Amino acid sequence: MTDPHQHLLDALDRVDAVFAPYAEQPVDGCTYCYREADLALLSGPVAGIPDRLVDAVAAEVPDHWDDFPGLYRRLTPRILRSLALNGGGAGPAMVASRLLAAGWREWPERVAVERFLSAWWEAVLRQPSGVRPVDALELAVPLTGTLVPWLERWAQVGTGYAEEQLSAAVDGWLERRLEVRFGFHEEFDARPVLPEWLLTLDPDFLGAHRLQEIERIAYS
């Protein structure tokens, strides 16, 4: 595998390229929350929109815009780059919910976004960054509608950092009695698959106490 960080940068560049046709488009929206100057900036070249405005739009409710899907589609490259490289202002769970609301699964650019998700996941699993693996799942899982493949890759990486983060995630999930959902609006319910997957982990990794608790929840 190439350097994970470089692979991530390449995936982000690909996202930029496939979304380039949407670089400029008139934007109308809530003038109570956004000044005319903000709307003018949002209508201009995507590269020229200030970070603070991109972060604001990334989290904003859809009904603030006349064409929410069109605006979010244009800003997707900036939003994903901010998440991946800076931790992002809106956060993975919020961005996932907004992308679902924008209908991203019907976009022809979907393949580039999916490749970004895979590249970001590999990078997040290997070294500390602005986003922990458990938080990155808040984006990847609702968008792809699946959890187990992401978890399986997490368990396979085998680095000390990945194992440490997985152990912390298991503890956090057990604190919630495996009542785990992903996405800002909890679009993906992990309860049907998470307990069963956890039981595939090495018992020595889980330890007797955690294994007993997972079994109790899984079979109750």
Short mmCIF file of C-alpha atoms in Angstrom, two decimals:
data_model
loop_
_atom_site.label_atom_id
_atom_site.label_comp_id
_atom_site.label_asym_id
_atom_site.label_seq_id
_atom_site.Cartn_x
_atom_site.Cartn_y
_atom_site.Cartn_z
CA MET A 1 0.00 0.00 0.00
CA THR A 2 1.19 3.54 -0.74
CA ASP A 3 1.60 5.97 2.14
CA PRO A 4 -1.92 6.28 3.64
CA HIS A 5 -1.70 10.05 3.96
CA GLN A 6 -0.63 10.44 0.34
CA HIS A 7 -3.40 8.06 -0.73
CA LEU A 8 -5.85 10.27 1.16
CA LEU A 9 -4.54 13.42 -0.54
CA ASP A 10 -4.89 11.72 -3.93
CA ALA A 11 -8.49 10.76 -3.11
CA LEU A 12 -9.27 14.34 -2.08
CA ASP A 13 -7.75 15.63 -5.32
CA ARG A 14 -9.98 13.21 -7.23
CA VAL A 15 -13.03 14.52 -5.38
CA ASP A 16 -12.00 18.07 -6.34
CA ALA A 17 -11.71 17.04 -9.98
CA VAL A 18 -15.06 15.29 -10.34
CA PHE A 19 -16.95 18.08 -8.58
CA ALA A 20 -15.18 20.84 -10.53
CA PRO A 21 -18.12 21.43 -12.94
CA TYR A 22 -20.15 22.76 -9.98
CA ALA A 23 -17.56 25.39 -9.01
CA GLU A 24 -19.92 28.37 -9.43
CA GLN A 25 -23.69 28.66 -9.10
CA PRO A 26 -26.04 31.41 -7.84
CA VAL A 27 -27.05 30.83 -4.22
CA ASP A 28 -30.15 32.17 -2.50
CA GLY A 29 -30.84 31.54 1.15
CA CYS A 30 -31.86 32.85 4.53
CA THR A 31 -30.87 36.52 4.71
CA TYR A 32 -31.59 36.57 8.43
CA CYS A 33 -28.70 34.19 9.10
CA TYR A 34 -26.51 35.06 6.11
CA ARG A 35 -25.58 38.47 4.73
CA GLU A 36 -25.87 39.29 1.05
CA ALA A 37 -22.08 39.31 1.00
CA ASP A 38 -22.08 35.72 2.27
CA LEU A 39 -24.50 34.64 -0.43
CA ALA A 40 -22.31 36.35 -3.03
CA LEU A 41 -19.27 34.45 -1.76
CA LEU A 42 -21.21 31.18 -1.83
CA SER A 43 -22.24 31.90 -5.42
CA GLY A 44 -18.65 32.43 -6.55
CA PRO A 45 -15.73 30.03 -7.01
CA VAL A 46 -15.73 27.30 -4.37
CA ALA A 47 -12.02 27.79 -3.74
CA GLY A 48 -12.64 31.40 -2.72
CA ILE A 49 -15.26 30.70 -0.03
CA PRO A 50 -13.85 31.37 3.47
CA ASP A 51 -13.43 28.34 5.75
CA ARG A 52 -15.79 29.80 8.37
CA LEU A 53 -18.55 30.01 5.76
CA VAL A 54 -17.94 26.48 4.50
CA ASP A 55 -18.13 25.17 8.07
CA ALA A 56 -21.36 27.10 8.68
CA VAL A 57 -23.04 25.71 5.56
CA ALA A 58 -21.80 22.19 6.34
CA ALA A 59 -23.92 22.18 9.50
CA GLU A 60 -26.82 24.38 8.41
CA VAL A 61 -30.36 22.98 8.17
CA PRO A 62 -31.49 22.34 4.58
CA ASP A 63 -34.47 24.73 4.64
CA HIS A 64 -32.12 27.73 4.87
CA TRP A 65 -31.34 27.39 1.16
CA ASP A 66 -33.44 27.60 -1.99
CA ASP A 67 -31.39 24.75 -3.48
CA PHE A 68 -29.83 22.86 -0.60
CA PRO A 69 -28.80 19.76 -2.62
CA GLY A 70 -27.11 21.93 -5.23
CA LEU A 71 -25.22 24.02 -2.67
CA TYR A 72 -24.09 21.04 -0.60
CA ARG A 73 -22.96 19.25 -3.73
CA ARG A 74 -20.80 22.20 -4.72
CA LEU A 75 -19.22 22.44 -1.29
CA THR A 76 -18.68 18.70 -0.77
CA PRO A 77 -14.99 18.78 -1.78
CA ARG A 78 -14.27 21.60 0.68
CA ILE A 79 -16.32 19.96 3.45
CA LEU A 80 -14.61 16.58 3.06
CA ARG A 81 -11.15 18.13 2.88
CA SER A 82 -11.82 20.10 6.05
CA LEU A 83 -12.98 16.96 7.85
CA ALA A 84 -10.06 14.86 6.70
CA LEU A 85 -7.22 17.34 7.21
CA ASN A 86 -8.45 19.67 9.95
CA GLY A 87 -11.13 17.78 11.86
CA GLY A 88 -13.85 19.89 10.20
CA GLY A 89 -16.14 22.37 11.89
CA ALA A 90 -19.42 20.47 11.40
CA GLY A 91 -18.21 17.04 12.48
CA PRO A 92 -18.57 13.65 10.74
CA ALA A 93 -22.04 12.80 12.06
CA MET A 94 -23.52 16.11 10.92
CA VAL A 95 -21.88 15.95 7.50
CA ALA A 96 -23.20 12.42 6.99
CA SER A 97 -26.75 13.49 7.77
CA ARG A 98 -26.52 16.53 5.52
CA LEU A 99 -25.08 14.51 2.61
CA LEU A 100 -27.91 12.00 2.96
CA ALA A 101 -30.42 14.86 2.94
CA ALA A 102 -28.75 16.23 -0.19
CA GLY A 103 -29.29 12.90 -1.96
CA TRP A 104 -25.60 12.11 -2.44
CA ARG A 105 -26.29 8.45 -3.28
CA GLU A 106 -27.81 9.56 -6.58
CA TRP A 107 -24.84 11.70 -7.58
CA PRO A 108 -22.58 10.45 -10.39
CA GLU A 109 -19.68 11.62 -8.18
CA ARG A 110 -20.58 9.01 -5.56
CA VAL A 111 -17.69 6.71 -6.52
CA ALA A 112 -15.12 9.42 -5.81
CA VAL A 113 -16.70 10.06 -2.40
CA GLU A 114 -16.65 6.34 -1.57
CA ARG A 115 -12.97 6.15 -2.53
CA PHE A 116 -12.31 9.09 -0.26
CA LEU A 117 -14.07 7.32 2.61
CA SER A 118 -11.87 4.24 2.18
CA ALA A 119 -8.68 6.29 1.94
CA TRP A 120 -9.62 8.40 4.96
CA TRP A 121 -10.40 5.30 6.99
CA GLU A 122 -6.98 3.81 6.25
CA ALA A 123 -5.28 7.06 7.28
CA VAL A 124 -7.38 7.53 10.42
CA LEU A 125 -6.61 3.99 11.59
CA ARG A 126 -2.86 4.44 11.38
CA GLN A 127 -2.02 7.65 13.16
CA PRO A 128 -3.58 10.23 15.51
CA SER A 129 -5.35 13.05 13.70
CA GLY A 130 -8.16 15.50 14.30
CA VAL A 131 -10.67 12.63 14.14
CA ARG A 132 -10.63 9.33 16.03
CA PRO A 133 -11.62 6.13 14.20
CA VAL A 134 -14.81 5.85 16.25
CA ASP A 135 -15.78 9.35 15.09
CA ALA A 136 -14.88 8.66 11.45
CA LEU A 137 -17.44 5.85 11.52
CA GLU A 138 -20.08 8.56 12.04
CA LEU A 139 -19.48 9.60 8.43
CA ALA A 140 -18.62 6.32 6.73
CA VAL A 141 -21.35 4.13 8.19
CA PRO A 142 -24.48 6.23 7.47
CA LEU A 143 -23.24 7.10 3.97
CA THR A 144 -22.49 3.51 2.95
CA GLY A 145 -25.26 1.91 4.98
CA THR A 146 -22.94 -0.75 6.37
CA LEU A 147 -20.83 -1.19 9.50
CA VAL A 148 -19.12 -4.57 9.56
CA PRO A 149 -16.65 -4.02 6.68
CA TRP A 150 -15.32 -0.90 8.39
CA LEU A 151 -14.97 -2.74 11.70
CA GLU A 152 -13.28 -5.71 10.05
CA ARG A 153 -10.68 -3.44 8.49
CA TRP A 154 -10.15 -1.77 11.87
CA ALA A 155 -9.44 -5.14 13.50
CA GLN A 156 -7.10 -6.19 10.67
CA VAL A 157 -4.77 -3.17 10.70
CA GLY A 158 -2.86 -4.50 13.67
CA THR A 159 -1.02 -1.36 14.76
CA GLY A 160 -0.80 -0.42 18.40
CA TYR A 161 -2.73 2.78 17.74
CA ALA A 162 -5.59 0.98 15.97
CA GLU A 163 -5.86 -1.60 18.76
CA GLU A 164 -5.81 1.08 21.43
CA GLN A 165 -8.55 3.02 19.68
CA LEU A 166 -10.65 -0.12 19.12
CA SER A 167 -10.35 -1.02 22.80
CA ALA A 168 -11.50 2.47 23.78
CA ALA A 169 -14.39 2.25 21.31
CA VAL A 170 -15.53 -1.10 22.75
CA ASP A 171 -15.52 0.41 26.23
CA GLY A 172 -17.58 3.36 25.01
CA TRP A 173 -20.09 1.12 23.25
CA LEU A 174 -20.45 -1.07 26.33
CA GLU A 175 -21.14 1.98 28.46
CA ARG A 176 -24.16 2.45 26.18
CA ARG A 177 -25.01 -1.26 26.42
CA LEU A 178 -24.31 -1.51 22.68
CA GLU A 179 -27.24 0.83 21.98
CA VAL A 180 -25.21 2.40 19.17
CA ARG A 181 -26.46 4.41 16.21
CA PHE A 182 -24.48 6.43 13.69
CA GLY A 183 -25.24 9.77 12.05
CA PHE A 184 -26.46 13.04 13.55
CA HIS A 185 -30.04 11.86 13.15
CA GLU A 186 -29.08 8.27 14.03
CA GLU A 187 -29.72 7.05 10.50
CA PHE A 188 -27.87 3.76 10.98
CA ASP A 189 -28.84 1.43 13.81
CA ALA A 190 -25.85 -0.75 14.73
CA ARG A 191 -27.67 -2.88 17.30
CA PRO A 192 -28.54 -5.77 14.93
CA VAL A 193 -24.89 -6.35 13.93
CA LEU A 194 -22.53 -4.87 16.54
CA PRO A 195 -22.83 -7.48 19.35
CA GLU A 196 -22.35 -10.38 16.94
CA TRP A 197 -19.30 -8.75 15.37
CA LEU A 198 -17.71 -7.98 18.72
CA LEU A 199 -17.94 -11.66 19.59
CA THR A 200 -15.68 -12.45 16.61
CA LEU A 201 -12.81 -10.55 18.26
CA ASP A 202 -10.03 -12.36 20.07
CA PRO A 203 -11.22 -13.16 23.62
CA ASP A 204 -7.80 -12.14 24.91
CA PHE A 205 -8.27 -8.71 23.35
CA LEU A 206 -11.70 -8.31 24.89
CA GLY A 207 -10.86 -9.74 28.29
CA ALA A 208 -13.19 -11.84 30.41
CA HIS A 209 -15.26 -8.98 31.83
CA ARG A 210 -16.00 -7.36 28.47
CA LEU A 211 -16.64 -10.70 26.79
CA GLN A 212 -19.14 -11.64 29.49
CA GLU A 213 -20.94 -8.31 29.14
CA ILE A 214 -21.13 -8.56 25.33
CA GLU A 215 -22.50 -12.10 25.56
CA ARG A 216 -25.07 -11.02 28.12
CA ILE A 217 -26.31 -8.22 25.87
CA ALA A 218 -26.15 -10.31 22.69
CA TYR A 219 -28.16 -13.22 24.09
CA SER A 220 -30.60 -11.38 26.31
#
